[in-house]
Structure formats: structure tokens, C-alpha cells
PDB file of C-alpha atoms and ligand atoms in Angstrom:
ATOM      1  CA  MET A 150      -9.312  68.158 -48.535  1.00  0.00           C
ATOM      2  CA  SER A 151      -7.335  70.705 -50.534  1.00  0.00           C
ATOM      3  CA  LYS A 152      -6.242  69.186 -53.994  1.00  0.00           C
ATOM      4  CA  ASP A 153      -2.900  70.675 -53.820  1.00  0.00           C
ATOM      5  CA  ASN A 154      -0.311  70.345 -51.300  1.00  0.00           C
ATOM      6  CA  PHE A 155      -2.209  67.247 -49.850  1.00  0.00           C
ATOM      7  CA  LEU A 156       0.868  65.195 -49.348  1.00  0.00           C
ATOM      8  CA  GLY A 157       1.917  65.293 -45.586  1.00  0.00           C
ATOM      9  CA  PRO A 158       5.351  64.556 -44.385  1.00  0.00           C
ATOM     10  CA  LEU A 159       7.034  61.661 -45.692  1.00  0.00           C
ATOM     11  CA  ASN A 160       6.244  59.113 -43.182  1.00  0.00           C
ATOM     12  CA  HIS A 161       8.634  56.254 -43.875  1.00  0.00           C
ATOM     13  CA  VAL A 162      10.564  54.198 -46.368  1.00  0.00           C
ATOM     14  CA  GLY A 163       9.694  50.409 -46.512  1.00  0.00           C
ATOM     15  CA  ILE A 164      12.417  47.978 -47.162  1.00  0.00           C
ATOM     16  CA  ALA A 165      11.747  44.317 -47.933  1.00  0.00           C
ATOM     17  CA  VAL A 166      14.098  42.016 -46.203  1.00  0.00           C
ATOM     18  CA  PRO A 167      14.556  38.153 -46.312  1.00  0.00           C
ATOM     19  CA  ASP A 168      15.228  38.031 -42.393  1.00  0.00           C
ATOM     20  CA  ILE A 169      13.915  40.546 -40.091  1.00  0.00           C
ATOM     21  CA  ASP A 170      15.827  39.737 -37.166  1.00  0.00           C
ATOM     22  CA  ALA A 171      19.170  39.836 -39.255  1.00  0.00           C
ATOM     23  CA  ALA A 172      18.023  43.369 -40.594  1.00  0.00           C
ATOM     24  CA  ILE A 173      17.227  44.524 -37.075  1.00  0.00           C
ATOM     25  CA  ALA A 174      20.697  43.509 -35.988  1.00  0.00           C
ATOM     26  CA  MET A 175      22.182  45.348 -38.850  1.00  0.00           C
ATOM     27  CA  TYR A 176      20.511  48.866 -37.662  1.00  0.00           C
ATOM     28  CA  ARG A 177      21.289  47.965 -34.186  1.00  0.00           C
ATOM     29  CA  ASP A 178      24.857  46.689 -34.425  1.00  0.00           C
ATOM     30  CA  VAL A 179      26.298  48.413 -37.573  1.00  0.00           C
ATOM     31  CA  PHE A 180      24.300  51.531 -37.419  1.00  0.00           C
ATOM     32  CA  GLY A 181      23.984  51.878 -33.602  1.00  0.00           C
ATOM     33  CA  VAL A 182      20.200  52.565 -33.975  1.00  0.00           C
ATOM     34  CA  THR A 183      18.784  52.071 -30.354  1.00  0.00           C
ATOM     35  CA  ASP A 184      15.144  52.600 -31.251  1.00  0.00           C
ATOM     36  CA  ILE A 185      13.881  49.872 -33.026  1.00  0.00           C
ATOM     37  CA  THR A 186      10.567  48.026 -32.395  1.00  0.00           C
ATOM     38  CA  GLU A 187       9.951  44.505 -31.929  1.00  0.00           C
ATOM     39  CA  PRO A 188       8.774  42.533 -35.088  1.00  0.00           C
ATOM     40  CA  LYS A 189       4.879  42.387 -35.332  1.00  0.00           C
ATOM     41  CA  ASP A 190       2.940  40.124 -37.703  1.00  0.00           C
ATOM     42  CA  LEU A 191       0.121  41.885 -39.959  1.00  0.00           C
ATOM     43  CA  PRO A 192      -1.809  39.043 -41.421  1.00  0.00           C
ATOM     44  CA  PRO A 193      -4.205  40.802 -43.542  1.00  0.00           C
ATOM     45  CA  GLN A 194      -1.370  42.460 -45.462  1.00  0.00           C
ATOM     46  CA  GLY A 195       0.961  39.084 -45.546  1.00  0.00           C
ATOM     47  CA  VAL A 196       3.885  40.832 -43.857  1.00  0.00           C
ATOM     48  CA  SER A 197       5.942  41.096 -40.673  1.00  0.00           C
ATOM     49  CA  TYR A 198       7.090  44.449 -39.746  1.00  0.00           C
ATOM     50  CA  ALA A 199       9.698  46.207 -37.426  1.00  0.00           C
ATOM     51  CA  PHE A 200      10.183  50.066 -37.335  1.00  0.00           C
ATOM     52  CA  VAL A 201      13.662  51.451 -37.154  1.00  0.00           C
ATOM     53  CA  ASN A 202      13.080  54.875 -35.596  1.00  0.00           C
ATOM     54  CA  LEU A 203      15.116  57.920 -36.629  1.00  0.00           C
ATOM     55  CA  PRO A 204      15.211  61.661 -35.963  1.00  0.00           C
ATOM     56  CA  SER A 205      13.947  62.044 -39.455  1.00  0.00           C
ATOM     57  CA  GLY A 206      11.343  59.223 -39.582  1.00  0.00           C
ATOM     58  CA  GLN A 207      11.045  55.653 -40.019  1.00  0.00           C
ATOM     59  CA  ILE A 208      12.269  52.700 -41.858  1.00  0.00           C
ATOM     60  CA  GLU A 209       9.649  50.041 -41.858  1.00  0.00           C
ATOM     61  CA  LEU A 210      11.329  46.664 -42.365  1.00  0.00           C
ATOM     62  CA  ILE A 211       9.261  44.098 -44.041  1.00  0.00           C
ATOM     63  CA  THR A 212       9.412  40.482 -44.576  1.00  0.00           C
ATOM     64  CA  PRO A 213       6.675  37.952 -45.876  1.00  0.00           C
ATOM     65  CA  TYR A 214       4.228  36.700 -43.739  1.00  0.00           C
ATOM     66  CA  GLY A 215       2.374  33.473 -44.803  1.00  0.00           C
ATOM     67  CA  ASP A 216       2.350  32.035 -48.274  1.00  0.00           C
ATOM     68  CA  MET A 217       0.160  34.876 -49.847  1.00  0.00           C
ATOM     69  CA  SER A 218       2.455  37.621 -49.176  1.00  0.00           C
ATOM     70  CA  PRO A 219       2.591  40.455 -51.721  1.00  0.00           C
ATOM     71  CA  ILE A 220       6.464  40.995 -51.077  1.00  0.00           C
ATOM     72  CA  SER A 221       7.248  37.431 -51.621  1.00  0.00           C
ATOM     73  CA  LYS A 222       7.816  38.081 -55.529  1.00  0.00           C
ATOM     74  CA  PHE A 223       9.691  41.306 -54.632  1.00  0.00           C
ATOM     75  CA  LEU A 224      12.030  39.183 -52.655  1.00  0.00           C
ATOM     76  CA  LYS A 225      12.511  36.549 -55.421  1.00  0.00           C
ATOM     77  CA  ASN A 226      13.513  39.451 -57.758  1.00  0.00           C
ATOM     78  CA  ASN A 227      15.774  40.793 -54.977  1.00  0.00           C
ATOM     79  CA  PRO A 228      16.920  38.424 -52.792  1.00  0.00           C
ATOM     80  CA  LYS A 229      19.097  40.300 -50.637  1.00  0.00           C
ATOM     81  CA  GLY A 230      16.077  42.697 -50.184  1.00  0.00           C
ATOM     82  CA  GLY A 231      15.638  46.288 -51.246  1.00  0.00           C
ATOM     83  CA  GLN A 232      13.653  49.566 -51.071  1.00  0.00           C
ATOM     84  CA  HIS A 233      10.272  48.591 -51.652  1.00  0.00           C
ATOM     85  CA  HIS A 234       8.165  51.582 -51.062  1.00  0.00           C
ATOM     86  CA  ILE A 235       7.734  55.105 -49.911  1.00  0.00           C
ATOM     87  CA  CYS A 236       5.033  56.575 -47.397  1.00  0.00           C
ATOM     88  CA  PHE A 237       3.437  59.900 -47.191  1.00  0.00           C
ATOM     89  CA  GLU A 238       0.838  60.716 -44.895  1.00  0.00           C
ATOM     90  CA  VAL A 239      -2.531  62.421 -45.878  1.00  0.00           C
ATOM     91  CA  ASP A 240      -5.210  63.848 -43.972  1.00  0.00           C
ATOM     92  CA  ASP A 241      -8.041  61.934 -45.298  1.00  0.00           C
ATOM     93  CA  ILE A 242      -7.324  58.693 -46.986  1.00  0.00           C
ATOM     94  CA  HIS A 243     -10.799  58.161 -48.838  1.00  0.00           C
ATOM     95  CA  ALA A 244     -10.536  61.678 -50.307  1.00  0.00           C
ATOM     96  CA  ALA A 245      -6.810  61.162 -51.163  1.00  0.00           C
ATOM     97  CA  SER A 246      -7.779  57.678 -52.944  1.00  0.00           C
ATOM     98  CA  LEU A 247     -10.670  59.278 -55.050  1.00  0.00           C
ATOM     99  CA  LEU A 248      -8.658  62.046 -56.209  1.00  0.00           C
ATOM    100  CA  MET A 249      -5.706  59.698 -57.165  1.00  0.00           C
ATOM    101  CA  ALA A 250      -8.111  57.737 -59.138  1.00  0.00           C
ATOM    102  CA  GLU A 251      -9.517  60.853 -60.893  1.00  0.00           C
ATOM    103  CA  ARG A 252      -6.090  61.748 -61.850  1.00  0.00           C
ATOM    104  CA  GLY A 253      -5.347  58.543 -63.532  1.00  0.00           C
ATOM    105  CA  MET A 254      -3.351  57.093 -60.848  1.00  0.00           C
ATOM    106  CA  ARG A 255      -4.029  53.026 -60.272  1.00  0.00           C
ATOM    107  CA  VAL A 256      -5.230  52.720 -56.751  1.00  0.00           C
ATOM    108  CA  LEU A 257      -4.138  49.043 -55.872  1.00  0.00           C
ATOM    109  CA  ASN A 258      -6.566  48.382 -52.931  1.00  0.00           C
ATOM    110  CA  GLU A 259      -9.661  49.838 -51.041  1.00  0.00           C
ATOM    111  CA  PRO A 260      -8.277  51.812 -47.705  1.00  0.00           C
ATOM    112  CA  ARG A 261      -7.216  49.117 -45.027  1.00  0.00           C
ATOM    113  CA  ILE A 262      -5.412  49.303 -41.787  1.00  0.00           C
ATOM    114  CA  GLY A 263      -1.586  49.434 -42.079  1.00  0.00           C
ATOM    115  CA  ALA A 264       1.403  48.850 -39.696  1.00  0.00           C
ATOM    116  CA  HIS A 265       0.760  52.233 -38.021  1.00  0.00           C
ATOM    117  CA  GLY A 266      -3.145  51.517 -37.021  1.00  0.00           C
ATOM    118  CA  THR A 267      -4.556  53.999 -39.814  1.00  0.00           C
ATOM    119  CA  PRO A 268      -5.795  53.250 -43.108  1.00  0.00           C
ATOM    120  CA  VAL A 269      -3.452  52.898 -46.128  1.00  0.00           C
ATOM    121  CA  VAL A 270      -3.402  52.530 -50.046  1.00  0.00           C
ATOM    122  CA  PHE A 271      -0.787  51.678 -52.481  1.00  0.00           C
ATOM    123  CA  LEU A 272      -0.576  53.548 -55.771  1.00  0.00           C
ATOM    124  CA  HIS A 273       0.511  51.280 -58.724  1.00  0.00           C
ATOM    125  CA  PRO A 274       4.329  52.053 -59.621  1.00  0.00           C
ATOM    126  CA  GLY A 275       3.724  51.841 -63.129  1.00  0.00           C
ATOM    127  CA  ASP A 276       1.964  55.410 -62.875  1.00  0.00           C
ATOM    128  CA  SER A 277       4.610  56.916 -60.510  1.00  0.00           C
ATOM    129  CA  GLY A 278       7.919  56.835 -61.819  1.00  0.00           C
ATOM    130  CA  GLY A 279       8.488  53.071 -60.955  1.00  0.00           C
ATOM    131  CA  VAL A 280       8.007  53.993 -57.252  1.00  0.00           C
ATOM    132  CA  LEU A 281       5.531  52.130 -55.150  1.00  0.00           C
ATOM    133  CA  ILE A 282       4.027  54.778 -52.918  1.00  0.00           C
ATOM    134  CA  GLU A 283       1.794  54.101 -50.222  1.00  0.00           C
ATOM    135  CA  LEU A 284      -0.488  56.852 -49.044  1.00  0.00           C
ATOM    136  CA  MET A 285      -1.355  56.634 -45.319  1.00  0.00           C
ATOM    137  CA  GLU A 286      -3.699  58.627 -42.932  1.00  0.00           C
ATOM    138  CA  THR A 287      -1.974  60.629 -40.610  1.00  0.00           C
ATOM    139  CA  PRO A 288      -2.557  59.129 -36.712  1.00  0.00           C
ATOM    140  CA  LYS A 289      -4.922  61.286 -35.072  1.00  0.00           C
ATOM    141  CA  ASP A 290      -2.831  60.811 -31.900  1.00  0.00           C
ATOM    142  CA  GLY A 291       0.351  62.259 -33.660  1.00  0.00           C
ATOM    143  CA  GLY A 292       1.980  59.062 -32.927  1.00  0.00           C
ATOM    144  CA  HIS A 293       4.352  57.534 -35.599  1.00  0.00           C
TER     145      HIS A 293
HETATM  146 CO1   CO B1294       4.673  51.119 -45.345  1.00  0.00          CO
END
């Protein structure tokens, strides 16, 4: 992996919402988006999610699943929901993760399977200008 320009496309913007059905209804009925996936549960990450598919990329709606959800605290501080993370694609999640650690970023987890079915890591927002950054290995089939 090249150590420069290793960030691939911006894959999605993660938005935490208190009510995923209400959020889906808003994107559908107010913004007229027709391509929105059904909500799915991702128990290992403690979230349920749905993708709002736009020509330029995706919005990933996430809401807590279970008692130990990592986004419960975020929603406590932001009861109406809000922008939670941004996600960039990388070719090799393990190499990217090591490089980030080498460069002093706090990598918050070992690579684990994310909502797109490929491994992801999160970087501590305190090291990245207050923005929670998700790195996601590009799906091999090119599908998003
Ligand atoms: Co995400």
C-alpha cells in the first residue's frame, strides 16, 4: 500500500438517528429519495442501519441496537440525531490501520466487519479534527 494518497473515495456519511423509520420516511417523503434500503441489525457493532443511496454516495443511517450500543451516548448528547462519522475507502484495512497507528492516530478497534460486509476501523476524533473517521476496505465486488 502506498503511504500517500491511500484514502480512496468518500464512501458514506454516517448519521445517528433516534428513530430509523422516521429518518427513512424523511429522506423518502421530504427529499424524494427512492433508493433506501430496509433497516438491518448489526449486533456486533450494536447498531441497526439503512443506506440512503444517492448519485454521489451514501448516507448511512444508524440507530442503537441493544443496551451496549456505542452510539447511545452520542444520541444522549444529540437527542435529535446528527452527523456521526465519515467513511473513506482503503485498499487494505490492516495496512491502513498500522500506518495510522504509526502516525500517532488512536485506532479504536481491530478491523471488524462493518455494514458493507468488509472490515472497518474507526479513528479517534480527538486525533482528526473532531471528526470520527471510519476506514473501510473497498468491497472486492465493487458494490456499495
Ligand atoms: Co459507517
